[in-house]
Amino acid sequence: MPPQYQAAITGLGAYVPEKVLTNFDLEKMVDTTDEWIRTRTGIRERRIAAKGQSASDLGVRAGMEAIQDAGLTPKDIDLIIVATVTPDMAFPSTACYIQTKIGADCGAFDMAAACSGFPYALAVGESFIRSGRYQHILVIGSEVLSGFIDWTDRSTCVLFGDGAGAAVVSRSNHESHGIIATHLGSDGSQADLLQIPAGGSMNPPSEETIRNRMHFLKMQGSEVFKIAVRTMEYAVKEVLKAGHLQLSDIDCLIPHQANMRILQAVTERLELSPEKVFINVERYGNMSSASTIVALYEAVKTGKVKKGSNIILVAFGGGLTWASTLIHW
Ligand code: UT7
């Protein structure tokens, strides 16, 4: 058996674009109201990338902060993994753009697991550390969803925002410290519930796909809502089982931030105290793969997650995919 090393998050970074789009701004764009958006989703505002700002630009800002927070330089990074469904281009990968922009000298690739992207990428990074192959991996979730949203569709355009978060995952000498367990799942039979139908090899971009607005994100919201609640509860329980812990051992749940009502329903079903659930959906909306890592960043920086805390990241999204990570901070 090769040696097994422990993996821990040693640095965190986050970046959201400066431009704030409020619910009141959206009232002027589509037939909606601040009241509807707030009561149905909990969202008050979201960030929108500037013209020309791509997923790699956001990822560089978050990634550099995480590298500095870990006390490292880009040359110390052995691998870059970027979770995104809004890459700079179909190829080359957004990770390659980030590698050159930060001046790292290592392998780099993208992963697509939609809103579950960050915990998925973290699981891959953790495995490279555990195997002993690498010492420091930069894991980024970065999205510029604003370029893939149909700004005439009120059922989706009010929900999403742009942002990026990053973590450095490093080899740790403390056996009980770091990533304790991971659970990953998918159900591709439900792919049509949440997707960008055109632009890939199934529906290559054409005048027709553009005319039919197939290059924009489509979601069957109420169906996704119900499955999200059930699945996030399940993913939390599965990762607890894998880590041999009880829910009462958990100090903070960091869920994917899609909708306040989903988070409240998951909290109730788990019979978890609401103070133990970190929520920032009101400020950013759903940033897909950036949501859980930006939430973790804020939970740590505001002291909600402290040294010694047991935390769970849990995410659910298009694919369908879901993922959960149990971490002893
Ligand atoms: O990140 C991956 C996971 N994503 C999610 O988890 C998102 C899951 N889904 C949701 O968050 C919710 O389903 C939504 C917020 C998208 C929608 O909330 P809902 O309570 O499921 O509403 P609904 O889709 O059933 O729509 C209710 C009504 C409809 O009108 P009618 O047909 O009842 O007359 C919609 O047309 O609300 C209408 N509506 C709106 N009204 C004002 C939909 N969007 C809007 C809007 N403003 N922006």
mmCIF file of C-alpha atoms and ligand atoms in Angstrom:
data_model
loop_
_atom_site.group_PDB
_atom_site.id
_atom_site.type_symbol
_atom_site.label_atom_id
_atom_site.label_comp_id
_atom_site.label_asym_id
_atom_site.label_seq_id
_atom_site.Cartn_x
_atom_site.Cartn_y
_atom_site.Cartn_z
ATOM 1 C CA MET A 1 0.000 0.000 0.000
ATOM 2 C CA PRO A 2 1.347 3.472 -0.871
ATOM 3 C CA PRO A 3 1.450 5.959 2.025
ATOM 4 C CA GLN A 4 -1.748 7.865 2.797
ATOM 5 C CA TYR A 5 -1.414 11.524 3.671
ATOM 6 C CA GLN A 6 -3.958 13.779 5.305
ATOM 7 C CA ALA A 7 -5.289 16.717 3.229
ATOM 8 C CA ALA A 8 -6.298 20.038 4.765
ATOM 9 C CA ILE A 9 -7.370 23.458 3.511
ATOM 10 C CA THR A 10 -4.509 25.838 4.325
ATOM 11 C CA GLY A 11 -5.567 28.978 2.464
ATOM 12 C CA LEU A 12 -8.793 30.602 1.290
ATOM 13 C CA GLY A 13 -9.659 33.357 -1.169
ATOM 14 C CA ALA A 14 -12.779 34.881 -2.693
ATOM 15 C CA TYR A 15 -13.635 37.528 -5.236
ATOM 16 C CA VAL A 16 -16.936 38.937 -6.413
ATOM 17 C CA PRO A 17 -17.242 41.599 -9.131
ATOM 18 C CA GLU A 18 -17.924 45.171 -8.037
ATOM 19 C CA LYS A 19 -21.177 45.664 -9.937
ATOM 20 C CA VAL A 20 -24.240 45.004 -7.756
ATOM 21 C CA LEU A 21 -27.551 44.168 -9.449
ATOM 22 C CA THR A 22 -30.417 44.606 -7.004
ATOM 23 C CA ASN A 23 -33.939 43.245 -7.136
ATOM 24 C CA PHE A 24 -35.075 46.830 -7.804
ATOM 25 C CA ASP A 25 -32.802 46.939 -10.863
ATOM 26 C CA LEU A 26 -34.416 43.693 -12.055
ATOM 27 C CA GLU A 27 -37.895 45.207 -11.632
ATOM 28 C CA LYS A 28 -36.922 47.537 -14.494
ATOM 29 C CA MET A 29 -35.726 44.661 -16.699
ATOM 30 C CA VAL A 30 -38.418 41.934 -16.376
ATOM 31 C CA ASP A 31 -41.929 41.519 -14.933
ATOM 32 C CA THR A 32 -40.888 40.869 -11.337
ATOM 33 C CA THR A 33 -40.823 42.540 -7.941
ATOM 34 C CA ASP A 34 -38.347 42.815 -5.097
ATOM 35 C CA GLU A 35 -41.069 41.317 -2.872
ATOM 36 C CA TRP A 36 -41.460 38.186 -5.082
ATOM 37 C CA ILE A 37 -37.727 37.592 -5.339
ATOM 38 C CA ARG A 38 -37.112 38.118 -1.618
ATOM 39 C CA THR A 39 -39.984 35.951 -0.403
ATOM 40 C CA ARG A 40 -39.524 33.139 -2.983
ATOM 41 C CA THR A 41 -35.703 33.009 -2.908
ATOM 42 C CA GLY A 42 -34.231 35.170 -0.105
ATOM 43 C CA ILE A 43 -32.054 36.993 -2.681
ATOM 44 C CA ARG A 44 -31.719 40.801 -2.453
ATOM 45 C CA GLU A 45 -28.822 41.412 -4.825
ATOM 46 C CA ARG A 46 -26.154 39.636 -6.896
ATOM 47 C CA ARG A 47 -22.818 40.593 -8.479
ATOM 48 C CA ILE A 48 -22.296 40.919 -12.224
ATOM 49 C CA ALA A 49 -18.923 40.663 -13.966
ATOM 50 C CA ALA A 50 -17.712 43.692 -15.920
ATOM 51 C CA LYS A 51 -17.605 43.461 -19.725
ATOM 52 C CA GLY A 52 -14.558 41.413 -20.646
ATOM 53 C CA GLN A 53 -14.183 39.888 -17.154
ATOM 54 C CA SER A 54 -14.113 36.104 -17.589
ATOM 55 C CA ALA A 55 -14.164 33.136 -15.197
ATOM 56 C CA SER A 56 -10.348 33.038 -15.230
ATOM 57 C CA ASP A 57 -10.142 36.723 -14.232
ATOM 58 C CA LEU A 58 -12.360 36.100 -11.209
ATOM 59 C CA GLY A 59 -10.538 32.858 -10.439
ATOM 60 C CA VAL A 60 -7.128 34.583 -10.493
ATOM 61 C CA ARG A 61 -8.269 37.110 -7.856
ATOM 62 C CA ALA A 62 -9.631 34.389 -5.558
ATOM 63 C CA GLY A 63 -6.729 32.027 -6.272
ATOM 64 C CA MET A 64 -3.999 34.563 -5.516
ATOM 65 C CA GLU A 65 -5.628 35.444 -2.200
ATOM 66 C CA ALA A 66 -5.808 31.747 -1.262
ATOM 67 C CA ILE A 67 -2.142 31.196 -2.171
ATOM 68 C CA GLN A 68 -1.075 34.190 -0.065
ATOM 69 C CA ASP A 69 -3.368 33.090 2.793
ATOM 70 C CA ALA A 70 -1.581 29.723 2.756
ATOM 71 C CA GLY A 71 1.785 31.503 2.980
ATOM 72 C CA LEU A 72 2.810 30.208 -0.449
ATOM 73 C CA THR A 73 3.716 31.600 -3.865
ATOM 74 C CA PRO A 74 2.266 30.417 -7.211
ATOM 75 C CA LYS A 75 5.439 28.415 -7.866
ATOM 76 C CA ASP A 76 4.620 26.236 -4.802
ATOM 77 C CA ILE A 77 1.358 25.052 -6.399
ATOM 78 C CA ASP A 78 1.551 21.517 -7.849
ATOM 79 C CA LEU A 79 -1.839 21.407 -9.598
ATOM 80 C CA ILE A 80 -4.730 23.748 -10.411
ATOM 81 C CA ILE A 81 -8.293 22.402 -10.590
ATOM 82 C CA VAL A 82 -11.062 24.765 -11.654
ATOM 83 C CA ALA A 83 -14.728 23.909 -11.212
ATOM 84 C CA THR A 84 -16.810 25.909 -13.666
ATOM 85 C CA VAL A 85 -19.741 25.626 -16.060
ATOM 86 C CA THR A 86 -19.006 29.057 -17.510
ATOM 87 C CA PRO A 87 -15.423 28.548 -18.710
ATOM 88 C CA ASP A 88 -13.521 31.216 -20.624
ATOM 89 C CA MET A 89 -13.819 28.956 -23.710
ATOM 90 C CA ALA A 90 -14.823 25.361 -24.513
ATOM 91 C CA PHE A 91 -11.062 24.887 -24.608
ATOM 92 C CA PRO A 92 -8.370 25.623 -23.577
ATOM 93 C CA SER A 93 -9.411 25.179 -19.992
ATOM 94 C CA THR A 94 -10.002 28.098 -17.653
ATOM 95 C CA ALA A 95 -7.443 26.431 -15.376
ATOM 96 C CA CYS A 96 -4.756 26.928 -18.060
ATOM 97 C CA TYR A 97 -5.563 30.634 -18.315
ATOM 98 C CA ILE A 98 -5.328 30.890 -14.524
ATOM 99 C CA GLN A 99 -2.027 28.967 -14.501
ATOM 100 C CA THR A 100 -0.384 31.454 -16.866
ATOM 101 C CA LYS A 101 -1.973 34.560 -15.334
ATOM 102 C CA ILE A 102 -0.725 33.711 -11.817
ATOM 103 C CA GLY A 103 2.651 32.401 -13.025
ATOM 104 C CA ALA A 104 2.309 28.857 -11.699
ATOM 105 C CA ASP A 105 4.305 25.992 -13.157
ATOM 106 C CA CYS A 106 2.090 22.916 -12.857
ATOM 107 C CA GLY A 107 -0.728 20.841 -14.339
ATOM 108 C CA ALA A 108 -4.113 22.487 -14.704
ATOM 109 C CA PHE A 109 -7.579 21.307 -15.726
ATOM 110 C CA ASP A 110 -11.279 22.145 -15.448
ATOM 111 C CA MET A 111 -14.081 20.084 -13.984
ATOM 112 C CA ALA A 112 -17.801 20.483 -14.613
ATOM 113 C CA ALA A 113 -20.220 19.410 -11.915
ATOM 114 C CA ALA A 114 -22.406 22.539 -12.023
ATOM 115 C CA CYS A 115 -23.364 23.818 -8.559
ATOM 116 C CA SER A 116 -21.634 20.811 -6.929
ATOM 117 C CA GLY A 117 -18.409 21.760 -8.708
ATOM 118 C CA PHE A 118 -16.396 22.981 -5.750
ATOM 119 C CA PRO A 119 -16.844 19.985 -3.413
ATOM 120 C CA TYR A 120 -16.301 17.703 -6.453
ATOM 121 C CA ALA A 121 -13.020 19.482 -7.293
ATOM 122 C CA LEU A 122 -12.016 19.453 -3.638
ATOM 123 C CA ALA A 123 -12.506 15.670 -3.575
ATOM 124 C CA VAL A 124 -10.192 15.272 -6.576
ATOM 125 C CA GLY A 125 -7.601 17.586 -5.031
ATOM 126 C CA GLU A 126 -7.814 15.740 -1.731
ATOM 127 C CA SER A 127 -7.177 12.420 -3.486
ATOM 128 C CA PHE A 128 -3.991 13.735 -5.152
ATOM 129 C CA ILE A 129 -2.769 14.885 -1.728
ATOM 130 C CA ARG A 130 -3.760 11.632 -0.012
ATOM 131 C CA SER A 131 -1.916 9.567 -2.580
ATOM 132 C CA GLY A 132 1.269 11.490 -1.837
ATOM 133 C CA ARG A 133 1.641 12.735 -5.403
ATOM 134 C CA TYR A 134 1.325 16.445 -4.621
ATOM 135 C CA GLN A 135 1.798 18.803 -1.667
ATOM 136 C CA HIS A 136 -0.248 21.904 -2.561
ATOM 137 C CA ILE A 137 -3.238 22.064 -4.889
ATOM 138 C CA LEU A 138 -5.204 25.163 -5.829
ATOM 139 C CA VAL A 139 -8.914 24.363 -6.102
ATOM 140 C CA ILE A 140 -11.100 27.120 -7.552
ATOM 141 C CA GLY A 141 -14.815 27.528 -8.205
ATOM 142 C CA SER A 142 -15.392 30.393 -10.640
ATOM 143 C CA GLU A 143 -18.469 31.409 -12.603
ATOM 144 C CA VAL A 144 -19.592 34.203 -14.885
ATOM 145 C CA LEU A 145 -23.180 33.020 -15.162
ATOM 146 C CA SER A 146 -24.392 36.452 -16.257
ATOM 147 C CA GLY A 147 -23.208 35.649 -19.799
ATOM 148 C CA PHE A 148 -25.386 32.512 -19.963
ATOM 149 C CA ILE A 149 -28.570 33.868 -18.404
ATOM 150 C CA ASP A 150 -31.591 34.798 -20.493
ATOM 151 C CA TRP A 151 -32.196 38.312 -19.204
ATOM 152 C CA THR A 152 -35.746 38.169 -20.598
ATOM 153 C CA ASP A 153 -36.671 35.046 -18.574
ATOM 154 C CA ARG A 154 -37.854 36.144 -15.134
ATOM 155 C CA SER A 155 -37.936 32.570 -13.826
ATOM 156 C CA THR A 156 -34.134 32.277 -14.037
ATOM 157 C CA CYS A 157 -32.541 35.710 -14.406
ATOM 158 C CA VAL A 158 -33.332 36.765 -10.836
ATOM 159 C CA LEU A 159 -31.575 33.751 -9.319
ATOM 160 C CA PHE A 160 -27.943 33.821 -10.410
ATOM 161 C CA GLY A 161 -24.793 35.883 -9.885
ATOM 162 C CA ASP A 162 -21.077 35.905 -10.678
ATOM 163 C CA GLY A 163 -18.181 35.163 -8.317
ATOM 164 C CA ALA A 164 -15.212 32.984 -7.467
ATOM 165 C CA GLY A 165 -13.711 31.274 -4.454
ATOM 166 C CA ALA A 166 -10.505 29.325 -3.966
ATOM 167 C CA ALA A 167 -8.837 27.010 -1.497
ATOM 168 C CA VAL A 168 -5.302 25.689 -1.240
ATOM 169 C CA VAL A 169 -5.394 22.025 -0.234
ATOM 170 C CA SER A 170 -2.126 20.866 1.298
ATOM 171 C CA ARG A 171 -0.540 17.822 2.836
ATOM 172 C CA SER A 172 -1.102 18.005 6.582
ATOM 173 C CA ASN A 173 0.825 16.387 9.406
ATOM 174 C CA HIS A 174 -2.161 16.368 11.758
ATOM 175 C CA GLU A 175 -4.000 13.105 11.356
ATOM 176 C CA SER A 176 -7.346 14.260 12.739
ATOM 177 C CA HIS A 177 -7.244 17.656 11.001
ATOM 178 C CA GLY A 178 -8.486 18.334 7.504
ATOM 179 C CA ILE A 179 -10.829 16.592 5.086
ATOM 180 C CA ILE A 180 -12.376 13.647 6.924
ATOM 181 C CA ALA A 181 -14.866 12.271 4.393
ATOM 182 C CA THR A 182 -16.444 12.979 1.018
ATOM 183 C CA HIS A 183 -19.637 11.818 -0.668
ATOM 184 C CA LEU A 184 -20.283 12.315 -4.410
ATOM 185 C CA GLY A 185 -23.399 11.451 -6.402
ATOM 186 C CA SER A 186 -25.084 12.000 -9.761
ATOM 187 C CA ASP A 187 -28.261 11.236 -11.697
ATOM 188 C CA GLY A 188 -27.857 11.985 -15.390
ATOM 189 C CA SER A 189 -31.383 10.753 -16.148
ATOM 190 C CA GLN A 190 -32.576 14.141 -14.819
ATOM 191 C CA ALA A 191 -30.172 16.192 -16.964
ATOM 192 C CA ASP A 192 -32.963 18.135 -18.649
ATOM 193 C CA LEU A 193 -34.120 19.756 -15.399
ATOM 194 C CA LEU A 194 -31.202 22.195 -15.387
ATOM 195 C CA GLN A 195 -28.958 22.794 -18.402
ATOM 196 C CA ILE A 196 -27.596 25.047 -21.112
ATOM 197 C CA PRO A 197 -28.903 22.999 -24.053
ATOM 198 C CA ALA A 198 -26.798 24.397 -26.925
ATOM 199 C CA GLY A 199 -23.144 25.140 -27.507
ATOM 200 C CA GLY A 200 -21.828 21.609 -26.992
ATOM 201 C CA SER A 201 -21.551 18.654 -29.383
ATOM 202 C CA MET A 202 -25.195 17.587 -28.862
ATOM 203 C CA ASN A 203 -26.475 20.947 -30.160
ATOM 204 C CA PRO A 204 -23.579 22.839 -31.712
ATOM 205 C CA PRO A 205 -24.150 26.576 -31.883
ATOM 206 C CA SER A 206 -26.100 27.643 -34.960
ATOM 207 C CA GLU A 207 -28.434 30.418 -36.020
ATOM 208 C CA GLU A 208 -31.306 28.131 -35.029
ATOM 209 C CA THR A 209 -30.001 27.423 -31.496
ATOM 210 C CA ILE A 210 -29.478 31.127 -30.972
ATOM 211 C CA ARG A 211 -32.927 31.999 -32.355
ATOM 212 C CA ASN A 212 -34.437 29.454 -29.953
ATOM 213 C CA ARG A 213 -32.409 30.891 -27.051
ATOM 214 C CA MET A 214 -30.893 27.445 -26.402
ATOM 215 C CA HIS A 215 -27.519 28.926 -25.431
ATOM 216 C CA PHE A 216 -29.063 30.232 -22.204
ATOM 217 C CA LEU A 217 -29.521 28.410 -18.909
ATOM 218 C CA LYS A 218 -32.872 26.607 -18.594
ATOM 219 C CA MET A 219 -34.294 25.295 -15.347
ATOM 220 C CA GLN A 220 -37.463 23.569 -14.246
ATOM 221 C CA GLY A 221 -37.304 25.399 -10.936
ATOM 222 C CA SER A 222 -40.001 23.815 -8.806
ATOM 223 C CA GLU A 223 -38.905 20.249 -9.767
ATOM 224 C CA VAL A 224 -35.260 21.065 -8.997
ATOM 225 C CA PHE A 225 -36.335 22.653 -5.702
ATOM 226 C CA LYS A 226 -37.985 19.443 -4.417
ATOM 227 C CA ILE A 227 -35.086 17.205 -5.425
ATOM 228 C CA ALA A 228 -32.542 19.684 -4.004
ATOM 229 C CA VAL A 229 -34.123 19.539 -0.541
ATOM 230 C CA ARG A 230 -34.264 15.730 -0.403
ATOM 231 C CA THR A 231 -30.817 15.253 -1.909
ATOM 232 C CA MET A 232 -28.954 17.774 0.232
ATOM 233 C CA GLU A 233 -30.422 16.147 3.363
ATOM 234 C CA TYR A 234 -29.295 12.742 2.019
ATOM 235 C CA ALA A 235 -25.783 13.987 1.126
ATOM 236 C CA VAL A 236 -25.276 15.404 4.632
ATOM 237 C CA LYS A 237 -26.307 12.091 6.206
ATOM 238 C CA GLU A 238 -24.091 10.073 3.847
ATOM 239 C CA VAL A 239 -20.942 12.098 4.594
ATOM 240 C CA LEU A 240 -21.619 11.883 8.325
ATOM 241 C CA LYS A 241 -21.870 8.094 7.981
ATOM 242 C CA ALA A 242 -18.620 7.977 6.008
ATOM 243 C CA GLY A 243 -16.876 10.108 8.653
ATOM 244 C CA HIS A 244 -18.367 8.213 11.608
ATOM 245 C CA LEU A 245 -19.846 11.381 13.126
ATOM 246 C CA GLN A 246 -23.329 12.454 14.247
ATOM 247 C CA LEU A 247 -25.130 15.621 13.223
ATOM 248 C CA SER A 248 -24.723 16.830 16.817
ATOM 249 C CA ASP A 249 -20.925 16.831 16.227
ATOM 250 C CA ILE A 250 -21.302 19.432 13.449
ATOM 251 C CA ASP A 251 -20.629 23.093 14.265
ATOM 252 C CA CYS A 252 -21.419 24.607 10.877
ATOM 253 C CA LEU A 253 -23.195 23.489 7.699
ATOM 254 C CA ILE A 254 -22.059 25.348 4.569
ATOM 255 C CA PRO A 255 -24.660 24.609 1.898
ATOM 256 C CA HIS A 256 -24.825 25.586 -1.755
ATOM 257 C CA GLN A 257 -26.691 28.881 -1.862
ATOM 258 C CA ALA A 258 -29.513 28.554 -4.412
ATOM 259 C CA ASN A 259 -32.609 29.567 -2.488
ATOM 260 C CA MET A 260 -33.252 30.511 1.149
ATOM 261 C CA ARG A 261 -36.369 28.299 1.217
ATOM 262 C CA ILE A 262 -34.317 25.267 0.146
ATOM 263 C CA LEU A 263 -31.844 25.991 2.956
ATOM 264 C CA GLN A 264 -34.639 26.401 5.503
ATOM 265 C CA ALA A 265 -36.268 23.133 4.406
ATOM 266 C CA VAL A 266 -32.956 21.229 4.613
ATOM 267 C CA THR A 267 -32.282 22.729 8.057
ATOM 268 C CA GLU A 268 -35.723 21.639 9.273
ATOM 269 C CA ARG A 269 -35.480 18.129 7.836
ATOM 270 C CA LEU A 270 -32.090 17.638 9.491
ATOM 271 C CA GLU A 271 -33.469 19.142 12.723
ATOM 272 C CA LEU A 272 -30.420 21.370 12.778
ATOM 273 C CA SER A 273 -30.326 24.648 14.671
ATOM 274 C CA PRO A 274 -30.548 27.503 12.082
ATOM 275 C CA GLU A 275 -27.558 29.247 13.741
ATOM 276 C CA LYS A 276 -25.414 26.365 12.549
ATOM 277 C CA VAL A 277 -26.232 26.981 8.883
ATOM 278 C CA PHE A 278 -24.202 29.605 7.007
ATOM 279 C CA ILE A 279 -26.274 31.641 4.560
ATOM 280 C CA ASN A 280 -25.196 34.459 2.226
ATOM 281 C CA VAL A 281 -27.630 33.897 -0.667
ATOM 282 C CA GLU A 282 -29.220 37.304 0.005
ATOM 283 C CA ARG A 283 -26.041 39.088 -1.212
ATOM 284 C CA TYR A 284 -24.894 36.914 -4.104
ATOM 285 C CA GLY A 285 -27.722 34.698 -5.387
ATOM 286 C CA ASN A 286 -26.677 31.359 -6.847
ATOM 287 C CA MET A 287 -23.048 31.466 -8.072
ATOM 288 C CA SER A 288 -23.035 27.761 -9.030
ATOM 289 C CA SER A 289 -19.609 26.244 -8.301
ATOM 290 C CA ALA A 290 -18.456 29.427 -6.517
ATOM 291 C CA SER A 291 -21.268 29.387 -3.946
ATOM 292 C CA THR A 292 -19.995 26.849 -1.403
ATOM 293 C CA ILE A 293 -16.406 28.093 -1.452
ATOM 294 C CA VAL A 294 -17.372 31.772 -1.118
ATOM 295 C CA ALA A 295 -19.672 30.761 1.770
ATOM 296 C CA LEU A 296 -16.833 28.797 3.412
ATOM 297 C CA TYR A 297 -14.517 31.791 2.984
ATOM 298 C CA GLU A 298 -17.013 34.118 4.668
ATOM 299 C CA ALA A 299 -17.800 31.610 7.431
ATOM 300 C CA VAL A 300 -14.095 31.384 8.277
ATOM 301 C CA LYS A 301 -13.374 35.114 7.973
ATOM 302 C CA THR A 302 -16.352 36.007 10.219
ATOM 303 C CA GLY A 303 -15.386 33.437 12.860
ATOM 304 C CA LYS A 304 -18.395 31.132 12.310
ATOM 305 C CA VAL A 305 -15.880 28.404 11.481
ATOM 306 C CA LYS A 306 -12.930 28.266 13.871
ATOM 307 C CA LYS A 307 -9.984 26.009 14.485
ATOM 308 C CA GLY A 308 -11.422 22.720 15.753
ATOM 309 C CA SER A 309 -14.882 23.198 14.153
ATOM 310 C CA ASN A 310 -16.460 20.241 12.401
ATOM 311 C CA ILE A 311 -18.084 21.485 9.211
ATOM 312 C CA ILE A 312 -19.927 20.049 6.233
ATOM 313 C CA LEU A 313 -19.992 21.517 2.742
ATOM 314 C CA VAL A 314 -23.018 20.288 0.808
ATOM 315 C CA ALA A 315 -24.010 21.124 -2.757
ATOM 316 C CA PHE A 316 -26.575 20.125 -5.348
ATOM 317 C CA GLY A 317 -27.035 21.135 -8.970
ATOM 318 C CA GLY A 318 -27.243 20.376 -12.671
ATOM 319 C CA GLY A 319 -26.308 16.913 -13.817
ATOM 320 C CA LEU A 320 -27.958 16.224 -11.541
ATOM 321 C CA THR A 321 -24.994 16.168 -9.194
ATOM 322 C CA TRP A 322 -24.541 16.382 -5.456
ATOM 323 C CA ALA A 323 -21.527 16.367 -3.164
ATOM 324 C CA SER A 324 -20.679 16.743 0.503
ATOM 325 C CA THR A 325 -17.404 17.176 2.362
ATOM 326 C CA LEU A 326 -16.807 16.699 6.091
ATOM 327 C CA ILE A 327 -13.905 18.785 7.380
ATOM 328 C CA HIS A 328 -12.296 19.063 10.799
ATOM 329 C CA TRP A 329 -11.094 22.677 10.605
HETATM 330 O O1 UT7 B 1 -28.278 25.594 -8.170
HETATM 331 C C1 UT7 B 1 -28.956 24.435 -8.545
HETATM 332 C C2 UT7 B 1 -30.139 24.320 -7.817
HETATM 333 N N1 UT7 B 1 -31.113 25.320 -8.173
HETATM 334 C C3 UT7 B 1 -32.112 25.420 -7.378
HETATM 335 O O2 UT7 B 1 -32.105 24.737 -6.401
HETATM 336 C C4 UT7 B 1 -33.258 26.338 -7.704
HETATM 337 C C5 UT7 B 1 -34.499 25.621 -7.315
HETATM 338 N N2 UT7 B 1 -35.744 26.309 -7.583
HETATM 339 C C6 UT7 B 1 -36.122 27.464 -6.986
HETATM 340 O O3 UT7 B 1 -35.370 28.106 -6.298
HETATM 341 C C7 UT7 B 1 -37.557 27.883 -7.150
HETATM 342 O O4 UT7 B 1 -38.283 26.855 -7.749
HETATM 343 C C8 UT7 B 1 -37.765 29.174 -7.956
HETATM 344 C C9 UT7 B 1 -37.311 30.366 -7.151
HETATM 345 C C10 UT7 B 1 -37.025 29.087 -9.259
HETATM 346 C C11 UT7 B 1 -39.234 29.394 -8.260
HETATM 347 O O5 UT7 B 1 -39.997 29.385 -7.076
HETATM 348 P P1 UT7 B 1 -41.342 28.534 -6.985
HETATM 349 O O6 UT7 B 1 -41.931 28.798 -5.677
HETATM 350 O O7 UT7 B 1 -40.983 27.109 -7.321
HETATM 351 O O8 UT7 B 1 -42.216 29.214 -8.082
HETATM 352 P P2 UT7 B 1 -42.813 28.588 -9.446
HETATM 353 O O9 UT7 B 1 -41.736 28.269 -10.413
HETATM 354 O O10 UT7 B 1 -43.751 27.492 -9.076
HETATM 355 O O11 UT7 B 1 -43.623 29.817 -9.976
HETATM 356 C C12 UT7 B 1 -44.706 30.385 -9.251
HETATM 357 C C13 UT7 B 1 -45.221 31.579 -10.022
HETATM 358 C C14 UT7 B 1 -45.440 31.329 -11.505
HETATM 359 O O12 UT7 B 1 -46.601 32.029 -11.892
HETATM 360 P P3 UT7 B 1 -47.983 31.226 -12.133
HETATM 361 O O13 UT7 B 1 -47.675 30.227 -13.189
HETATM 362 O O14 UT7 B 1 -48.297 30.611 -10.803
HETATM 363 O O15 UT7 B 1 -48.916 32.314 -12.555
HETATM 364 C C15 UT7 B 1 -44.245 31.983 -12.161
HETATM 365 O O16 UT7 B 1 -44.525 32.438 -13.472
HETATM 366 O O17 UT7 B 1 -44.274 32.638 -9.941
HETATM 367 C C16 UT7 B 1 -44.023 33.159 -11.248
HETATM 368 N N3 UT7 B 1 -42.652 33.659 -11.295
HETATM 369 C C17 UT7 B 1 -42.331 34.926 -11.005
HETATM 370 N N4 UT7 B 1 -43.067 35.975 -10.616
HETATM 371 C C18 UT7 B 1 -42.439 37.125 -10.377
HETATM 372 C C19 UT7 B 1 -41.530 32.976 -11.623
HETATM 373 N N5 UT7 B 1 -40.462 33.797 -11.537
HETATM 374 C C20 UT7 B 1 -40.953 35.002 -11.158
HETATM 375 C C21 UT7 B 1 -40.342 36.237 -10.907
HETATM 376 N N6 UT7 B 1 -41.129 37.268 -10.511
HETATM 377 N N7 UT7 B 1 -39.020 36.446 -11.018
#
